CSV table of C-alpha atoms and ligand atoms in Angstrom, one decimal:
chain,number,residue,atom,x,y,z
O,206,MET,CA,0.0,0.0,0.0
O,207,GLN,CA,1.1,3.5,-0.7
O,208,LEU,CA,-0.3,7.0,0.0
O,209,ILE,CA,-0.4,9.0,-3.2
O,210,ASP,CA,-1.9,12.4,-3.5
O,211,SER,CA,-3.8,13.9,-6.5
O,212,PHE,CA,-0.5,15.4,-7.9
O,213,GLY,CA,1.2,12.0,-7.9
O,214,ARG,CA,3.4,12.6,-4.9
O,215,THR,CA,4.0,9.7,-2.6
O,216,VAL,CA,3.6,10.5,1.1
O,217,ASN,CA,6.0,8.3,3.1
O,218,TYR,CA,7.0,10.6,6.0
O,219,VAL,CA,4.7,11.7,8.8
O,220,ARG,CA,5.3,14.0,11.7
O,221,LEU,CA,3.3,13.5,14.9
O,222,SER,CA,3.0,16.5,17.2
O,223,VAL,CA,2.4,14.9,20.6
O,224,THR,CA,1.7,18.0,22.6
O,225,ASP,CA,1.3,21.7,22.0
O,226,ARG,CA,2.9,22.5,25.3
O,227,CYS,CA,6.5,23.6,25.8
O,228,ASP,CA,8.9,24.6,28.5
O,229,LEU,CA,10.3,27.4,26.3
O,230,ARG,CA,8.6,30.3,24.4
O,231,CYS,CA,10.8,30.9,21.3
O,232,ILE,CA,9.9,34.3,19.9
O,233,TYR,CA,9.3,33.0,16.3
O,234,CYS,CA,7.2,30.1,17.5
O,235,MET,CA,4.9,31.3,20.2
O,236,ALA,CA,3.3,34.5,21.6
O,237,GLU,CA,4.3,35.3,25.2
O,238,GLU,CA,0.9,34.4,26.5
O,239,MET,CA,-0.3,31.1,25.2
O,240,THR,CA,-3.4,29.1,26.0
O,241,PHE,CA,-2.7,25.4,25.7
O,242,LEU,CA,-5.2,22.7,24.8
O,243,PRO,CA,-7.3,20.9,27.5
O,244,ARG,CA,-5.8,17.5,27.9
O,245,GLN,CA,-8.9,15.6,26.8
O,246,GLU,CA,-8.6,17.2,23.4
O,247,VAL,CA,-5.1,15.8,22.9
O,248,LEU,CA,-4.7,12.3,21.6
O,249,SER,CA,-3.6,9.6,24.1
O,250,ILE,CA,-0.4,7.6,23.7
O,251,GLU,CA,-2.6,4.6,22.5
O,252,GLU,CA,-4.3,6.8,19.9
O,253,PHE,CA,-0.9,8.0,18.6
O,254,THR,CA,0.3,4.5,18.5
O,255,SER,CA,-2.8,3.4,16.5
O,256,LEU,CA,-2.1,6.3,14.1
O,257,GLY,CA,1.5,5.4,13.7
O,258,ARG,CA,0.6,1.8,12.9
O,259,ALA,CA,-2.0,2.8,10.4
O,260,PHE,CA,0.5,5.1,8.6
O,261,VAL,CA,3.2,2.5,8.5
O,262,GLU,CA,0.7,-0.1,7.1
O,263,LEU,CA,0.0,2.5,4.4
O,264,GLY,CA,3.6,2.5,3.3
O,265,VAL,CA,5.0,5.3,5.5
O,266,THR,CA,8.6,4.6,6.3
O,267,LYS,CA,9.6,7.5,8.4
O,268,LEU,CA,7.9,8.9,11.6
O,269,ARG,CA,9.1,12.0,13.5
O,270,ILE,CA,7.8,12.8,17.0
O,271,THR,CA,7.7,16.5,17.6
O,272,GLY,CA,5.5,19.2,19.3
O,273,GLY,CA,5.5,21.6,21.2
O,274,GLU,CA,8.2,20.0,23.2
O,275,PRO,CA,7.7,16.3,22.9
O,276,LEU,CA,9.8,15.5,26.0
O,277,VAL,CA,7.6,17.6,28.3
O,278,ARG,CA,4.8,15.1,27.7
O,279,LYS,CA,4.6,12.0,30.0
O,280,GLY,CA,4.3,9.0,27.7
O,281,THR,CA,6.5,10.2,24.8
O,282,ILE,CA,9.1,7.6,25.6
O,283,GLU,CA,6.4,4.9,25.7
O,284,LEU,CA,5.2,6.1,22.4
O,285,LEU,CA,8.7,5.9,20.9
O,286,GLN,CA,9.0,2.4,22.3
O,287,ASN,CA,5.7,1.4,20.7
O,288,LEU,CA,6.5,2.9,17.3
O,289,GLY,CA,10.0,1.5,17.4
O,290,GLN,CA,8.6,-2.0,17.1
O,291,LEU,CA,6.4,-1.4,14.0
O,292,PRO,CA,7.5,-3.7,11.2
O,293,GLY,CA,8.2,-1.7,8.1
O,294,LEU,CA,9.2,1.5,9.8
O,295,GLN,CA,12.7,2.4,8.6
O,296,GLU,CA,13.3,5.6,10.6
O,297,LEU,CA,12.0,6.9,13.9
O,298,CYS,CA,13.1,10.4,14.6
O,299,LEU,CA,12.6,13.1,17.2
O,300,THR,CA,12.8,16.9,17.2
O,301,THR,CA,13.4,18.5,20.6
O,302,ASN,CA,14.6,21.7,22.2
O,303,GLY,CA,17.2,19.6,24.1
O,304,THR,CA,16.2,20.7,27.6
O,305,HIS,CA,15.3,17.2,28.8
O,306,LEU,CA,17.9,15.1,27.0
O,307,THR,CA,20.1,14.6,30.0
O,308,GLN,CA,17.2,12.6,31.5
O,309,TYR,CA,15.9,10.8,28.4
O,310,ALA,CA,18.7,10.4,25.8
O,311,ARG,CA,19.4,6.8,26.6
O,312,ALA,CA,15.8,5.8,26.7
O,313,ILE,CA,15.2,7.5,23.3
O,314,ARG,CA,18.1,5.5,21.8
O,315,ASP,CA,16.9,2.3,23.4
O,316,ALA,CA,13.5,2.8,21.8
O,317,GLY,CA,15.1,2.6,18.4
O,318,VAL,CA,15.7,6.3,17.6
O,319,LYS,CA,19.0,6.8,15.8
O,320,ARG,CA,18.8,10.5,14.7
O,321,ILE,CA,17.5,13.5,16.5
O,322,ASN,CA,17.1,17.2,15.7
O,323,ILE,CA,17.9,19.6,18.4
O,324,SER,CA,17.1,23.3,18.2
O,325,LEU,CA,19.9,25.7,18.9
O,326,ASP,CA,19.6,29.3,17.9
O,327,SER,CA,22.5,30.9,19.8
O,328,LEU,CA,25.7,30.0,21.7
O,329,ASN,CA,25.5,33.2,23.7
O,330,PRO,CA,23.6,32.6,27.0
O,331,GLU,CA,21.9,36.0,27.0
O,332,HIS,CA,20.9,35.8,23.4
O,333,PHE,CA,19.7,32.3,23.9
O,334,ARG,CA,17.5,33.5,26.7
O,335,ARG,CA,16.1,36.4,24.7
O,336,LEU,CA,15.2,34.0,21.7
O,337,THR,CA,13.6,31.4,23.9
O,338,ARG,CA,12.3,34.0,26.5
O,339,PHE,CA,13.6,32.0,29.5
O,340,GLY,CA,15.8,29.1,28.2
O,341,ASP,CA,19.0,28.1,29.9
O,342,LEU,CA,21.8,27.5,27.3
O,343,ASP,CA,23.8,25.3,29.6
O,344,GLN,CA,20.9,22.9,30.0
O,345,VAL,CA,20.7,22.5,26.3
O,346,LEU,CA,24.4,22.1,25.8
O,347,ALA,CA,24.4,19.4,28.5
O,348,GLY,CA,21.5,17.7,26.6
O,349,ILE,CA,23.5,17.7,23.4
O,350,LYS,CA,26.4,16.1,25.2
O,351,ALA,CA,24.1,13.4,26.7
O,352,ALA,CA,22.7,12.7,23.2
O,353,GLN,CA,26.2,12.3,21.9
O,354,HIS,CA,27.1,9.9,24.7
O,355,ALA,CA,24.0,7.9,24.0
O,356,GLY,CA,25.2,7.5,20.4
O,357,LEU,CA,22.4,9.5,18.8
O,358,LYS,CA,23.2,11.2,15.5
O,359,ILE,CA,22.4,14.9,15.9
O,360,LYS,CA,21.3,17.6,13.5
O,361,LEU,CA,21.1,21.1,14.9
O,362,ASN,CA,18.2,23.4,13.8
O,363,CYS,CA,18.5,27.2,13.9
O,364,VAL,CA,15.9,29.7,12.9
O,365,ALA,CA,17.9,32.6,11.7
O,366,LEU,CA,16.5,36.1,12.4
O,367,LYS,CA,18.3,39.1,10.9
O,368,HIS,CA,18.7,41.3,14.0
O,369,TYR,CA,18.8,38.5,16.7
O,370,ASN,CA,21.2,35.7,15.7
O,371,ALA,CA,22.1,36.0,12.0
O,372,ASP,CA,25.6,37.3,13.1
O,373,GLU,CA,26.0,34.1,15.1
O,374,VAL,CA,25.6,31.8,12.1
O,375,PRO,CA,29.4,31.3,11.6
O,376,ALA,CA,29.9,30.5,15.3
O,377,LEU,CA,27.0,28.0,15.2
O,378,VAL,CA,28.5,26.3,12.1
O,379,GLN,CA,31.9,26.2,13.8
O,380,PHE,CA,30.3,24.5,16.8
O,381,ALA,CA,28.6,21.9,14.6
O,382,VAL,CA,31.9,21.2,12.7
O,383,ASP,CA,33.8,20.8,16.0
O,384,GLU,CA,31.2,18.4,17.3
O,385,GLY,CA,30.9,16.5,14.0
O,386,MET,CA,27.2,17.4,13.7
O,387,ASP,CA,25.0,18.6,10.8
O,388,ILE,CA,23.3,22.0,11.1
O,389,SER,CA,20.3,23.4,9.3
O,390,PHE,CA,19.2,27.0,9.0
O,391,ILE,CA,15.5,27.7,8.7
O,392,GLU,CA,13.8,30.8,7.2
O,393,GLU,CA,11.2,31.9,9.7
O,394,MET,CA,7.6,31.0,8.6
O,395,PRO,CA,4.6,33.2,9.2
O,396,LEU,CA,2.6,30.7,11.4
O,397,GLY,CA,0.4,32.3,14.1
O,398,LYS,CA,0.4,35.9,15.2
O,399,ILE,CA,3.4,36.8,17.3
O,400,ASN,CA,3.9,40.1,19.1
O,401,ASP,CA,7.7,40.1,19.5
O,402,HIS,CA,9.0,41.2,16.1
O,403,GLY,CA,7.9,41.9,12.5
O,404,ARG,CA,8.5,38.8,10.5
O,405,ALA,CA,9.4,40.8,7.4
O,406,ALA,CA,12.0,42.9,9.3
O,407,GLU,CA,13.7,39.8,10.5
O,408,TYR,CA,13.8,37.9,7.2
O,409,ILE,CA,17.2,36.8,6.0
O,410,SER,CA,17.4,34.5,3.0
O,411,SER,CA,19.2,31.2,3.0
O,412,ASP,CA,21.2,32.4,0.0
O,413,GLU,CA,22.5,35.4,2.0
O,414,LEU,CA,23.6,33.1,4.8
O,415,ARG,CA,25.3,30.7,2.5
O,416,THR,CA,27.2,33.5,0.8
O,417,ARG,CA,28.4,34.6,4.2
O,418,LEU,CA,29.5,31.1,5.1
O,419,SER,CA,31.2,30.6,1.8
O,420,ARG,CA,33.9,33.1,2.9
O,421,ASP,CA,35.0,30.7,5.7
O,422,TYR,CA,34.2,27.3,4.2
O,423,SER,CA,34.3,25.6,0.9
O,424,LEU,CA,30.7,24.3,0.4
O,425,LEU,CA,30.0,21.5,-2.0
O,426,PRO,CA,26.4,20.8,-3.0
O,427,HIS,CA,25.3,17.5,-1.6
O,428,GLU,CA,23.9,15.9,-4.7
O,429,HIS,CA,21.3,13.6,-3.2
O,430,SER,CA,19.5,16.4,-1.3
O,431,HIS,CA,19.5,18.6,-4.3
O,432,ALA,CA,18.0,16.0,-6.6
O,433,HIS,CA,15.5,14.3,-4.2
O,434,ALA,CA,12.5,15.1,-2.0
O,435,GLY,CA,12.8,17.1,1.2
O,436,PRO,CA,12.8,20.7,2.1
O,437,SER,CA,16.5,20.9,3.1
O,438,ARG,CA,19.2,21.6,0.6
O,439,TYR,CA,22.5,20.4,2.0
O,440,TRP,CA,26.1,21.5,1.4
O,441,GLN,CA,29.0,19.3,2.5
O,442,ILE,CA,31.7,21.3,4.2
O,443,ALA,CA,34.9,20.3,2.4
O,444,GLY,CA,37.3,18.6,4.7
O,445,PHE,CA,34.8,18.0,7.5
O,446,ASN,CA,32.1,15.5,8.5
O,447,SER,CA,29.4,18.2,8.8
O,448,ARG,CA,26.8,19.3,6.4
O,449,ILE,CA,25.0,22.6,6.3
O,450,GLY,CA,21.3,22.5,5.4
O,451,PHE,CA,19.1,25.4,4.4
O,452,ILE,CA,15.3,25.1,4.8
O,453,SER,CA,13.9,27.9,2.6
O,454,PRO,CA,10.1,28.0,2.6
O,455,HIS,CA,10.2,31.6,1.2
O,456,SER,CA,13.1,31.7,-1.2
O,457,HIS,CA,13.1,28.1,-2.5
O,458,ASN,CA,9.7,26.6,-2.4
O,459,PHE,CA,10.0,22.8,-1.8
O,460,CYS,CA,6.4,21.8,-2.6
O,461,GLY,CA,7.0,19.9,-5.8
O,462,SER,CA,8.7,17.1,-4.1
O,463,CYS,CA,6.8,17.2,-0.8
O,464,ASN,CA,6.5,13.7,0.7
O,465,ARG,CA,5.1,14.5,4.1
O,466,VAL,CA,2.0,15.2,6.2
O,467,ARG,CA,1.6,16.2,9.8
O,468,VAL,CA,-0.7,15.3,12.6
O,469,THR,CA,-1.5,17.8,15.3
O,470,ALA,CA,-1.8,17.0,19.0
O,471,THR,CA,-5.6,16.9,18.6
O,472,GLY,CA,-5.4,14.4,15.7
O,473,ARG,CA,-5.9,16.9,12.9
O,474,LEU,CA,-4.1,15.6,9.8
O,475,LEU,CA,-2.5,18.6,8.2
O,476,LEU,CA,-1.8,18.1,4.5
O,477,CYS,CA,0.4,21.1,4.0
O,478,LEU,CA,2.5,23.2,6.4
O,479,GLY,CA,1.4,26.5,4.7
O,480,ASN,CA,-2.3,25.8,4.1
O,481,GLU,CA,-5.2,25.1,6.4
O,482,HIS,CA,-6.4,21.9,4.6
O,483,SER,CA,-6.9,19.3,7.2
O,484,VAL,CA,-8.9,16.2,8.1
O,485,ASP,CA,-10.0,15.1,11.5
O,486,LEU,CA,-8.5,11.8,12.5
O,487,ARG,CA,-9.5,12.0,16.2
O,488,ALA,CA,-13.2,11.6,15.3
O,489,GLN,CA,-12.3,8.3,13.6
O,490,LEU,CA,-10.1,7.1,16.4
O,491,ARG,CA,-12.9,7.8,19.0
O,492,ALA,CA,-15.8,6.6,16.8
O,493,GLU,CA,-18.0,3.9,18.4
O,494,ASN,CA,-17.6,1.7,15.4
O,495,TYR,CA,-13.8,2.3,15.2
O,496,SER,CA,-11.9,-0.1,13.1
O,497,GLU,CA,-8.3,0.0,11.9
O,498,ALA,CA,-9.5,-0.5,8.3
O,499,ALA,CA,-11.8,2.5,8.5
O,500,LEU,CA,-9.0,4.6,9.9
O,501,ARG,CA,-6.7,3.6,7.0
O,502,ALA,CA,-9.4,4.3,4.4
O,503,HIS,CA,-9.9,7.7,5.9
O,504,ILE,CA,-6.2,8.5,5.7
O,505,VAL,CA,-6.1,7.3,2.1
O,506,ASN,CA,-9.0,9.5,1.1
O,507,ALA,CA,-7.5,12.5,2.9
O,508,MET,CA,-4.5,12.5,0.5
O,509,GLN,CA,-6.9,13.9,-2.2
O,510,HIS,CA,-7.0,17.1,-0.1
O,511,LYS,CA,-3.3,17.7,-0.1
O,512,PRO,CA,-2.7,21.1,-1.9
O,513,GLU,CA,-0.3,21.5,-4.7
O,514,LYS,CA,1.8,24.1,-2.9
O,515,HIS,CA,2.0,26.8,-0.3
O,516,PHE,CA,2.6,30.5,-0.6
O,517,PHE,CA,4.0,32.6,2.3
O,518,ASP,CA,3.6,36.4,2.2
O,519,LEU,CA,5.8,38.2,4.6
O,520,GLN,CA,4.1,41.6,4.2
O,521,GLU,CA,0.6,40.5,5.1
O,522,GLU,CA,-1.1,39.4,8.3
O,523,PRO,CA,-0.4,35.6,8.7
O,524,GLN,CA,-3.0,33.6,6.7
O,525,ILE,CA,-2.2,30.6,8.9
O,526,VAL,CA,-3.6,31.2,12.4
O,527,ARG,CA,-2.0,28.1,14.0
O,528,PHE,CA,1.4,28.5,15.6
O,529,MET,CA,4.3,26.2,14.8
O,530,ASN,CA,3.8,24.4,18.2
O,531,MET,CA,0.4,23.3,16.9
O,532,THR,CA,1.7,22.4,13.5
O,533,GLY,CA,4.5,20.2,14.6
O,534,GLY,CA,7.7,21.6,13.0
J,215,SAM,N1,10.2,22.0,20.6
J,215,SAM,C1,11.0,21.3,19.6
J,215,SAM,C2,12.1,22.1,19.1
J,215,SAM,O1,12.1,23.3,19.3
J,215,SAM,O2,12.9,21.6,18.4
J,215,SAM,C3,10.1,20.7,18.5
J,215,SAM,C4,9.0,21.5,18.0
J,215,SAM,S1,9.5,23.0,17.2
J,215,SAM,C5,7.9,23.7,16.7
J,215,SAM,C6,10.2,22.3,15.7
J,215,SAM,C7,11.1,23.3,14.9
J,215,SAM,O3,10.3,24.3,14.3
J,215,SAM,C8,12.2,23.9,15.6
J,215,SAM,O4,13.4,23.7,15.0
J,215,SAM,C9,11.8,25.4,15.6
J,215,SAM,O5,13.0,26.1,15.5
J,215,SAM,C10,11.0,25.5,14.3
J,215,SAM,N2,10.1,26.6,14.3
J,215,SAM,C11,9.2,27.0,15.2
J,215,SAM,N3,8.5,28.1,14.8
J,215,SAM,C12,9.0,28.4,13.5
J,215,SAM,C13,8.7,29.4,12.6
J,215,SAM,N4,7.7,30.3,12.8
J,215,SAM,N5,9.3,29.4,11.4
J,215,SAM,C14,10.3,28.4,11.2
J,215,SAM,N6,10.6,27.5,12.0
J,215,SAM,C15,10.0,27.4,13.2
J,216,SF4,FE1,9.0,25.3,22.2
J,216,SF4,FE2,10.2,24.3,20.1
J,216,SF4,FE3,8.4,26.2,19.8
J,216,SF4,FE4,10.7,26.8,20.9
J,216,SF4,S1,10.4,26.1,18.8
J,216,SF4,S2,8.7,27.4,21.7
J,216,SF4,S3,11.2,24.9,21.9
J,216,SF4,S4,8.0,24.2,20.5
């Protein structure tokens, strides 16, 4: 079985956002005051497990657990353990802000996760606090160490904002090189209404960052990522083990090769990051006459609603009202 949308794209990658809650409030992701979902609206660990099983039976080979901050939810490790046992699943991944990795890194690896993404926007403690509103850089650096010791392969994620951390991009790359990790820079996306900064004023393009980095490093296009699906375009840093990725939803639209869908914490299947098209899977999971076959059929039908592409306009009010913590980045 395979999931194929009406434009012929195969969907084999699903991100599950297991909570909208977080212990940080990154300025590009959340407003300062956030109202979080009542718990009964959020899918249970059993419901997420059923969803994961359904997707894998439909040919999905990669699942990513994200949020919100997935490690603030009790039960995330149990979910990883459940999903790690699904026959047919080739990759189980996690995206985290790193604050709880000293506690959970080993359990994450033992559940079958091999690669994790950790967000790191600054190596300056004060700037880090400003970007996350109250984050403690040392806690995250300790989490990165713990993940390395556990044998997890790490990719760092950094949302680059022109007047906040763009000047730190070379230092972040140097850190990744020193630690033998990959690093991706993400253009900020207009998801949800934030009050901290103007998104247009903080925009800096991937090409500008890459030009700056080319002064210090010789960057070789990583052919596979340029030719195949996925929003990240990678450059190998000549002479080192690290790669630099650029996720450029504004400057290099990646819709043509999109292979992914997302599920929110409430079980809404989002067919596109930059559109509101969605299908309610929670109603199926909680239906009196629930059956695995009916759930699978619902997911197959949902693919017909996947839009061809997204369009982000920096100058206008956000057309997408949901925040990234709802979306599952
Ligand atoms: N809490 C975890 C973390 O921070 O890694 C996982 C969830 S977070 C929503 C996933 C990713 O989305 C992070 O790398 C974060 O930097 C990114 N992100 C959040 N809001 C964004 C936005 N408005 N534009 C671009 N990326 C964003
Ligand atoms: Fe939390 Fe991640 Fe959003 Fe930052 S980006 S507020 S860590 S969910």
